[in-house]
Coordinates of C-alpha atoms in Angstrom, one line a residue:
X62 CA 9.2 12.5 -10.2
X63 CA 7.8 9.0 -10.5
X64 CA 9.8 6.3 -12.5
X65 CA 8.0 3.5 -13.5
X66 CA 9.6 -0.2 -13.1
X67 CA 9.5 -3.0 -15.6
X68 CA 10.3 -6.2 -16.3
X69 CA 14.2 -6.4 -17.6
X70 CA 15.4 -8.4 -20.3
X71 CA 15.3 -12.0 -19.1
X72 CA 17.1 -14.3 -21.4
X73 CA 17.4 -15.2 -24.8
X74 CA 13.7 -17.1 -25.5
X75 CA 12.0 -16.0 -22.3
X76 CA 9.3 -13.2 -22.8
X77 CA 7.8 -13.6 -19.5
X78 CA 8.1 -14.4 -16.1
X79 CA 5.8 -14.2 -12.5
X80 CA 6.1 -12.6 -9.3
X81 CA 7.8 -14.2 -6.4
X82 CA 8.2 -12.2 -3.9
X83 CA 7.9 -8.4 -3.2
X84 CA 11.3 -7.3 -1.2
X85 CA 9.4 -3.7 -0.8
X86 CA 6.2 -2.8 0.2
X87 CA 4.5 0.2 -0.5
X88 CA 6.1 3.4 1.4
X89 CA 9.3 1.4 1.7
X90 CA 12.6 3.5 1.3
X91 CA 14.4 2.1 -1.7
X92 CA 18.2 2.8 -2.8
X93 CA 19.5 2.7 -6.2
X94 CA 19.9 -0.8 -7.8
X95 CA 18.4 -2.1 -4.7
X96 CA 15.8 -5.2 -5.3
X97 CA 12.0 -4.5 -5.3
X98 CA 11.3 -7.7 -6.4
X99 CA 12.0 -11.1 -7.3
X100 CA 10.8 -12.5 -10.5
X101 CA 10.3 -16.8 -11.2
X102 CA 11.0 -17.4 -14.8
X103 CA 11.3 -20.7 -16.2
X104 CA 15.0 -21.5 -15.0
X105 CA 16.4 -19.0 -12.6
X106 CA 14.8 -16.7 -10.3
X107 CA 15.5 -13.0 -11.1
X108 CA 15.8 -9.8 -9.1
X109 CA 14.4 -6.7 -10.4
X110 CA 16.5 -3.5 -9.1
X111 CA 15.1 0.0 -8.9
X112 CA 17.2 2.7 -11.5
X113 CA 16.7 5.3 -8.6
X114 CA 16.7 6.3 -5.6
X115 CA 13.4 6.9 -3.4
X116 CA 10.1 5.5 -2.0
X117 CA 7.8 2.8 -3.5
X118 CA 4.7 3.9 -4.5
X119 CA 2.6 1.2 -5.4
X120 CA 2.7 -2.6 -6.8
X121 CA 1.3 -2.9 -10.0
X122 CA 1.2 -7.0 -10.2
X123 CA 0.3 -9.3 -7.2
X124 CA 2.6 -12.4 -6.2
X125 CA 2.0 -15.3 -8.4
X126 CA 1.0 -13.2 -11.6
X127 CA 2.3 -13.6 -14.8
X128 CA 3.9 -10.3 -16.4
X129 CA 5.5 -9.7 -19.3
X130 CA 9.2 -8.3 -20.4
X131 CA 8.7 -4.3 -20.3
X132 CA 5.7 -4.5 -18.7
X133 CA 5.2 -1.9 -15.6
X134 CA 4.9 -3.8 -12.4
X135 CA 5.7 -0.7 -9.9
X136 CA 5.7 2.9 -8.9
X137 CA 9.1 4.4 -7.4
X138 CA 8.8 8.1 -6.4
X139 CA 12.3 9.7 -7.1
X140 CA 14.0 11.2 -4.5
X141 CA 11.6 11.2 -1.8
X142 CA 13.9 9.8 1.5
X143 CA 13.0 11.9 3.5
X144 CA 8.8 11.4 3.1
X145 CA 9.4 7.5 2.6
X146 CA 11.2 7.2 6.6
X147 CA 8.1 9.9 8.1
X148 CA 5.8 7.6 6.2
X149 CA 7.5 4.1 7.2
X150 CA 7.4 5.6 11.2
X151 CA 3.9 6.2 11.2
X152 CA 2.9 3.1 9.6
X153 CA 5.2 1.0 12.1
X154 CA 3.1 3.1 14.7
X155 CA 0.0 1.4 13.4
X156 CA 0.9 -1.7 13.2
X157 CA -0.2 -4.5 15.8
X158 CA 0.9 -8.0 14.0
X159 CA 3.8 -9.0 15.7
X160 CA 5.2 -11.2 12.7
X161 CA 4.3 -7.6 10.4
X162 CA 6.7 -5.7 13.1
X163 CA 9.6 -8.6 12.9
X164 CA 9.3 -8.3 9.4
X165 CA 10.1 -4.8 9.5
X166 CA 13.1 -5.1 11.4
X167 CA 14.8 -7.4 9.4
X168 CA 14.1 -5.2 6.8
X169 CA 15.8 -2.8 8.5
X170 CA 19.0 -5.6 9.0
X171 CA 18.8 -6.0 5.3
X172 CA 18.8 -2.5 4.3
X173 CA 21.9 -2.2 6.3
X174 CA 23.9 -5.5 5.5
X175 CA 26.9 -4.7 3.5
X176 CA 26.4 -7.4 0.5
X177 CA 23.6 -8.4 -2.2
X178 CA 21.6 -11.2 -0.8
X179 CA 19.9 -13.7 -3.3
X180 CA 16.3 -14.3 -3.1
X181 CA 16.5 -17.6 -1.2
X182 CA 18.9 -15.8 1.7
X183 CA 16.7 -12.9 1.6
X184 CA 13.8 -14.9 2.4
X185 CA 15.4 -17.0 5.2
X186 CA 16.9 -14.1 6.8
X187 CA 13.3 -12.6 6.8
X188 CA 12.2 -15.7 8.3
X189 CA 14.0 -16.1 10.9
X190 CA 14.8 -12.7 11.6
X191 CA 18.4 -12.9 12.0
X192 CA 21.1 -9.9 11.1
X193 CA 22.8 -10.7 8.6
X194 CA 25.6 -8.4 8.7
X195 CA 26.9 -10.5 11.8
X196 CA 26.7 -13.9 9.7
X197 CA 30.1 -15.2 8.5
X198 CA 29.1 -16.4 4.7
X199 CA 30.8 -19.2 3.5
X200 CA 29.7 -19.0 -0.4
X201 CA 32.0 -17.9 -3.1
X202 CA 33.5 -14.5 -2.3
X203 CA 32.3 -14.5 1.4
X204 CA 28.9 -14.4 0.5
X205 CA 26.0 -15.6 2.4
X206 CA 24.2 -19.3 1.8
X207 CA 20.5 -20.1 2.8
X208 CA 22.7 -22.4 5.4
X209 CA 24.4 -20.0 6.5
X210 CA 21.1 -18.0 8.3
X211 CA 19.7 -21.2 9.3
X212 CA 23.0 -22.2 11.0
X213 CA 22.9 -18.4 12.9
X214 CA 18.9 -19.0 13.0
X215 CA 19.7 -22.5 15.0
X216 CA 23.1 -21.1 17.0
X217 CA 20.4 -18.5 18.6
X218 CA 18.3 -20.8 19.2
X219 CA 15.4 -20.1 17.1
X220 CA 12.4 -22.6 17.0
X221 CA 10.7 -21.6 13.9
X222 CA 11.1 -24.3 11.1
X223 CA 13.0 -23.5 8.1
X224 CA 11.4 -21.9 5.5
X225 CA 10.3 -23.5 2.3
X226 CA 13.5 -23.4 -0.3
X227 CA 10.8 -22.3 -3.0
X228 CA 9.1 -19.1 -3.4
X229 CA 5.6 -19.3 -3.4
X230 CA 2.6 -17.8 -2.7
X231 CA 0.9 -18.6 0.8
X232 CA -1.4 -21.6 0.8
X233 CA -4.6 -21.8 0.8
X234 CA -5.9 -22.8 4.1
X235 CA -5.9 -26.4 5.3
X236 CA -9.0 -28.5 5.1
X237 CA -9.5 -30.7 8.2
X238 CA -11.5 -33.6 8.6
X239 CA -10.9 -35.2 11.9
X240 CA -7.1 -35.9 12.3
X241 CA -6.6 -35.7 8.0
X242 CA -5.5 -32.5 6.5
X243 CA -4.9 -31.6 3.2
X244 CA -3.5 -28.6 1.7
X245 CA -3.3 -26.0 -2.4
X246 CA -0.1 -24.9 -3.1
X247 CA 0.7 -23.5 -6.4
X248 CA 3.1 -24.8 -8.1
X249 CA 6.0 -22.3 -8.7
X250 CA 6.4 -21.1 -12.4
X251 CA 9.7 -23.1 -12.4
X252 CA 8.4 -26.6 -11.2
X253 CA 5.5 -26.1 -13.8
X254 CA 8.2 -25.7 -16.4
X255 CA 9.9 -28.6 -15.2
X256 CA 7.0 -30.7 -15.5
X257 CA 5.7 -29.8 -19.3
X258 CA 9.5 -29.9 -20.7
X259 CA 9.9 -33.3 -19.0
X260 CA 6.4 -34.6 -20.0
X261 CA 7.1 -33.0 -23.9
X262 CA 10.2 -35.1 -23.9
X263 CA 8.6 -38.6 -23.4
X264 CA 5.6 -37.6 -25.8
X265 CA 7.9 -35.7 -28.6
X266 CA 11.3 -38.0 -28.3
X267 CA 11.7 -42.0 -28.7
X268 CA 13.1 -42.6 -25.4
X269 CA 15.3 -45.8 -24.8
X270 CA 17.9 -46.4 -21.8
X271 CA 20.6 -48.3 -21.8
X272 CA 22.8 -49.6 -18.9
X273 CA 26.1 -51.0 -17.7
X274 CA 28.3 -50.9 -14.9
X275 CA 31.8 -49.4 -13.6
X276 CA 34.4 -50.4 -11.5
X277 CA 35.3 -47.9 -9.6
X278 CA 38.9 -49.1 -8.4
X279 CA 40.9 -47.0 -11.0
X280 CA 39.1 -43.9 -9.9
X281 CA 39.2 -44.0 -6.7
X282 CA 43.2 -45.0 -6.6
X283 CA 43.7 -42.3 -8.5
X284 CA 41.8 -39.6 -7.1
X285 CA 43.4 -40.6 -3.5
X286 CA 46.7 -40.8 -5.2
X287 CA 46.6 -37.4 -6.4
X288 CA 44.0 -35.5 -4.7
X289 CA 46.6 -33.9 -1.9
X290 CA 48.8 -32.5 -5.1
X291 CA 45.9 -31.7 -7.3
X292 CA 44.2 -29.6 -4.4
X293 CA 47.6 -28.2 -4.0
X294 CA 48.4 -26.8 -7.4
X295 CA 45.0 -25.8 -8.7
X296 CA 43.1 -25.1 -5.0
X297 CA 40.0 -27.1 -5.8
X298 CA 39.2 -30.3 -4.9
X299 CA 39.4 -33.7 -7.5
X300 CA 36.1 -35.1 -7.3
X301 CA 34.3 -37.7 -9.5
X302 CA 32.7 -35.3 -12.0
X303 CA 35.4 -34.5 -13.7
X304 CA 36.5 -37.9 -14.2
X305 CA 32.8 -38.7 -16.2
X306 CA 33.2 -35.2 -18.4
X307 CA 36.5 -35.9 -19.3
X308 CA 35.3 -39.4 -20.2
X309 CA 31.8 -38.1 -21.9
X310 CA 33.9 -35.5 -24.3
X311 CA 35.8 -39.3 -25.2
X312 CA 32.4 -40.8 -25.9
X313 CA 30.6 -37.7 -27.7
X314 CA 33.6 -37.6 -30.4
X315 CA 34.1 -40.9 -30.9
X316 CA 30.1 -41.1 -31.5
X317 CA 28.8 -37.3 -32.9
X318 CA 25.0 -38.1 -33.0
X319 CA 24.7 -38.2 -28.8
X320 CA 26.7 -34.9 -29.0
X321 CA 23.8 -33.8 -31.5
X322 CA 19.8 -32.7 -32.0
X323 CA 17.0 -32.9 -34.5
X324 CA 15.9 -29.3 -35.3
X325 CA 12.9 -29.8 -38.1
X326 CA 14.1 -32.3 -40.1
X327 CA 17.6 -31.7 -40.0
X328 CA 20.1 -33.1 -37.6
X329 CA 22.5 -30.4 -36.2
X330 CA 25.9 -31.9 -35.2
X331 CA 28.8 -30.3 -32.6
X332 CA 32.0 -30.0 -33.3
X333 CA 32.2 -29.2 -29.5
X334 CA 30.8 -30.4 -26.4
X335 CA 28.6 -28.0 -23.9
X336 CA 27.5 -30.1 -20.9
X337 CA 25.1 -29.4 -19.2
X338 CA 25.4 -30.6 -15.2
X339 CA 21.7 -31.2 -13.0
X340 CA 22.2 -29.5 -9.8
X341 CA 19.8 -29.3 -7.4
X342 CA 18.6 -25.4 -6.2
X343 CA 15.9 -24.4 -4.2
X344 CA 13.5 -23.7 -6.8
X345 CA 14.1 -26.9 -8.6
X346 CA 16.0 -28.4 -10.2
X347 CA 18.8 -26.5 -12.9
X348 CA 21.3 -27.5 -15.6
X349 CA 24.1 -24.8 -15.9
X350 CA 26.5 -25.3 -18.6
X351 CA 30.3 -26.0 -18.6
X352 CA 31.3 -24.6 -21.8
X353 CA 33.9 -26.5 -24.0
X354 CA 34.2 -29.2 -21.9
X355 CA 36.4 -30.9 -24.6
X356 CA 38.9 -28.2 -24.2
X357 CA 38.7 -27.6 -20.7
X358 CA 40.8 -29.6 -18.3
X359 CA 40.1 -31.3 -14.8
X360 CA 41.2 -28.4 -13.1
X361 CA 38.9 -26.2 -14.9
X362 CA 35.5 -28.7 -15.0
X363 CA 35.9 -29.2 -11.5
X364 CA 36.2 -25.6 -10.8
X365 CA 33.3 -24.7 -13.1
X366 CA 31.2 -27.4 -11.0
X367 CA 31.7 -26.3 -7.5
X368 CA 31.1 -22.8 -9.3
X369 CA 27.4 -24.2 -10.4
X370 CA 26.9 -25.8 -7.1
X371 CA 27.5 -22.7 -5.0
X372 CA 25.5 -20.5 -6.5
X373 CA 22.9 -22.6 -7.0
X374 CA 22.4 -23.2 -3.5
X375 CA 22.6 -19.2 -3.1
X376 CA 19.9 -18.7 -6.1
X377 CA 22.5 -16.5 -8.3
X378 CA 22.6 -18.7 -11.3
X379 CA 21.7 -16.3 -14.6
X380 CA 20.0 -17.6 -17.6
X381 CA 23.3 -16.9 -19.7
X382 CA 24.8 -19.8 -17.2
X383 CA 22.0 -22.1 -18.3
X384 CA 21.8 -21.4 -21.7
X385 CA 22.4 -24.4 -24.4
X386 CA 23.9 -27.1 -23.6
X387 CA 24.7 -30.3 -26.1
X388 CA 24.7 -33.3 -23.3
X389 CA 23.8 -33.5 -19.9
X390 CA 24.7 -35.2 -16.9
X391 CA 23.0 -36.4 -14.1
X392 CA 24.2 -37.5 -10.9
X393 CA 21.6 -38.7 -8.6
X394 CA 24.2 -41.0 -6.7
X395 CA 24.6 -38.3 -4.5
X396 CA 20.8 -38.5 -3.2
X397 CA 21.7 -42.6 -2.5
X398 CA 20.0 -44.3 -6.0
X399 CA 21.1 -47.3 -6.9
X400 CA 19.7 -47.1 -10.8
X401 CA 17.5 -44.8 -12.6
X402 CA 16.0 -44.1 -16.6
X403 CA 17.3 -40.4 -17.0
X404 CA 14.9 -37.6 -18.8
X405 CA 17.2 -36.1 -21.9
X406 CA 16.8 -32.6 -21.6
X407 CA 15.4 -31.2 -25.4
X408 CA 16.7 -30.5 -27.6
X409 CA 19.7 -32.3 -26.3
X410 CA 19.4 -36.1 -27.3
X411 CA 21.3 -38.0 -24.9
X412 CA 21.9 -37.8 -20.9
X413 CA 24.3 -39.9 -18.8
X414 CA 22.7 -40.9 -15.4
X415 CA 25.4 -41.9 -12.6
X416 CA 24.4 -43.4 -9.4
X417 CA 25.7 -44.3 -5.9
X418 CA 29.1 -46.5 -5.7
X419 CA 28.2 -49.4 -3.6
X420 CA 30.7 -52.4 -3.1
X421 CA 29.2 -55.7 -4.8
X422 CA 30.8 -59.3 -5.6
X423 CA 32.0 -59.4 -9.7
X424 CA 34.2 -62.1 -11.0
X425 CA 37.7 -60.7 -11.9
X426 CA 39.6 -63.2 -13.7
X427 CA 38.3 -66.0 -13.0
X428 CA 37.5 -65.1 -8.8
X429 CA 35.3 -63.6 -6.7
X430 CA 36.1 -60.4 -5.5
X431 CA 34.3 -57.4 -3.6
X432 CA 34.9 -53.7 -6.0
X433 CA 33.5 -50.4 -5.9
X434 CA 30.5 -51.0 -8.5
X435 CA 28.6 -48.1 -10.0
X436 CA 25.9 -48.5 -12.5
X437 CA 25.7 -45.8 -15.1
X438 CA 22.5 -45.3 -17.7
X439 CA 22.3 -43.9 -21.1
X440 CA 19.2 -42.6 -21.8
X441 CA 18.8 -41.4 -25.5
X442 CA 16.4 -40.6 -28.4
X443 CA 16.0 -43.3 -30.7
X444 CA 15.0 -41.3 -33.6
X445 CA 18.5 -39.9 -33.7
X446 CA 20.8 -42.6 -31.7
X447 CA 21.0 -46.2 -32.7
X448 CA 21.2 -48.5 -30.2
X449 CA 24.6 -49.7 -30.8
X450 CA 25.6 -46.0 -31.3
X451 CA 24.1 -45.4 -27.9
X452 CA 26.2 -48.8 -26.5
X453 CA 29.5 -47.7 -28.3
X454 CA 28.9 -44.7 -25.9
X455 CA 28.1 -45.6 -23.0
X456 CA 31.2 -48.8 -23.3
X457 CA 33.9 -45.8 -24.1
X458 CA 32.7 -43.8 -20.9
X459 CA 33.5 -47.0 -19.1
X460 CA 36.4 -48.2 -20.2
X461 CA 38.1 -44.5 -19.4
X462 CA 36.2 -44.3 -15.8
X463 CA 38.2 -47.9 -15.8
X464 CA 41.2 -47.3 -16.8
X465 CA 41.7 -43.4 -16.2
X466 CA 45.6 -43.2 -17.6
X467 CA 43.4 -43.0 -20.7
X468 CA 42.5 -39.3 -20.0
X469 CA 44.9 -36.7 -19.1
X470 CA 45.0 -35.4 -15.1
X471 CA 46.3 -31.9 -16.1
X472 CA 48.8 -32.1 -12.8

């Protein structure tokens, strides 16, 4: 009996996504809730699991096209094990390409691996060809990282380079002229999304940064003051994330409209505060959501973070994680800049951009001394935000990052 596979739900707002990748091929053996495909949508990429057991038939959709929710995009024949492995022999048989038949067998490796791999593991380990049921994962759980293959890629000494973090579809071929080459490749669904919500927000908002700057003494006393007894008692580490969300949900009720949006011509107001936190994955970059931050302790946020991080690095984020959000934070410190103008993300109206903590010379009453500076940016939209409402902010975020006895270590 043949079963037809479609497109699952994929989020609240999203109708549509595009092909990635194609984890089966036609004549492929396929086990129950085992992933055919992999599906780009605007935020996350999504695996597409077959209901039943059997052989793949045929694709209906082609890697890079756009399909719809509910829409058919392949043919599983139920039950047919037995025909699928005659049929998967004698095609093996046939073929010549070498880099068809090392596909194959880490096919095969997969198939037999005792865990769900996410898309971006999936496609290293196919890469590289390594096993990865004899890979130690270090993710949440035990499971396996993209790092993780390309560590056991590297141990075995494997030349081949590591694969692109982004699934798309093979590029077009290079065009030389003399020693210059150029080279097409589409953009993936996500990074195209990235672009038209960040170009919408400087044509649709009235974007206006504003700046100051942090000592980071306080923060840094603190956290190596308590870091050994906070990693004790709640088994995560106390990093400096925690420290700005704690001091964010102090700024955001002290001043309700950068905690708010314009929706028509209304303003909509929190009485909570959903932050969203930029972390870099390796379709792009995605904002996952720590929810009630202003209820949540250090503890929690900081757990909830290195939650985010992990499985954004192992593609497993769902659009339920990424889903509203009421002021985000940015910290591209970590990739070394010194000062930036952060994007808001819409319909949110205000995101705090942190940088890297450098020591400079300030005066400190009345002398010279050499601190731990960070600059911090408030970028905000000015049909919404005054500036001094934007200001008041961005001075309450500093004076707690300055003088953190202020907010409350849950120790």
């Amino acid at each position: 009996m043949s079963t037809e596979i479609t497109v699952p739900a994929l989020g609240e707002s999203v109708t549509e996504g595009s092909i990635g990748e194609w984890l089966k091929q036609p004549g492929d053996a396929v086990a129950a809730d085992e992933p055919i495909a992999s599906l780009e949508t605007d935020k996350v990429a999504v695996d597409v699991p077959s209901p039943v057991a059997g052989v793949l038939q045929e694709h209906r959709a082609a890697v890079g096209d756009t399909v719809e929710v509910g829409a058919i995009i392949a043919i599983i024949e139920e039950g047919a094990t037995g025909a699928a492995s005659g049929e998967e022999a004698g095609r093996k048989a046939q073929q010549a390409d070498a880099g068809e038949e090392k596909r194959e067998e880490a096919d095969k490796d997969l198939a037999n691996a005792a865990q769900t791999l996410s898309p971006a593991v999936r496609r290293a380990v196919l890469e590289h060809g390594v096993d990865p049921s004899t890979i130690k994962g270090t993710g949440k759980d035990g499971r396996l990282t993209k790092e993780d293959v390309l560590a056991a890629a590297k141990a075995k000494g494997d030349p081949s380079p590591a694969p692109s973090p982004a699934p798309t579809p093979s590029p077009a071929p290079a065009v030389a002229t003399g020693e210059r080459k150029e080279e097409r490749v589409k953009m993936t669904r996500m990074r195209q999304t990235i672009a038209k919500r960040l170009k919408g927000a400087q044509e649709e908002a009235a974007l206006l940064t504003t700046f100051n700057d942090v000592d980071m003494s306080a923060v840094i006393e603190a956290r190596t003051k308590y870091k050994d007894m906070f990693a004790k008692k709640h088994d995560i580490r106390l990093g400096f994330m925690g420290f700005f969300a704690k001091a964010a949900c102090l700024a955001l009720k002290d001043v309700p409209s950068v905690n708010a949006y314009i929706e028509g011509d209304e303003i909509v107001y929190h009485d909570y505060v959903d932050i969203s936190v930029a972390v870099s994955a390796p379709n792009g970059l995605v904002v996952p959501v720590i929810r009630d931050a202003d209820q949540k302790g250090f503890a929690r946020i900081e757990k909830d973070i290195a939650d985010f991080g992990a499985r954004a690095k192992e593609g497993t984020l769902t659009m339920a994680d990424m889903t509203g959000g009421t002021f985000t934070i940015s910290n591209g410190g970590v990739f070394g800049s010194l000062m930036s103008t952060p994007i808001i993300n819409p319909p949110q109206s205000a995101v705090l951009g942190l940088h890297r903590i450098e020591d400079r010379p300030v005066a400190v009453n009345g002398e010279v001394v050499i601190r731990p500076m960070m600059y911090i940016a408030l970028s905000y939209d000015h049909r919404l935000i005054d500036g001094r409402e934007a200001v008041t902010a961005l001075k309450i975020i500093k004076e707690a990052i300055e003088d953190p006895t202020r907010m409350l270590i849950d120790l």
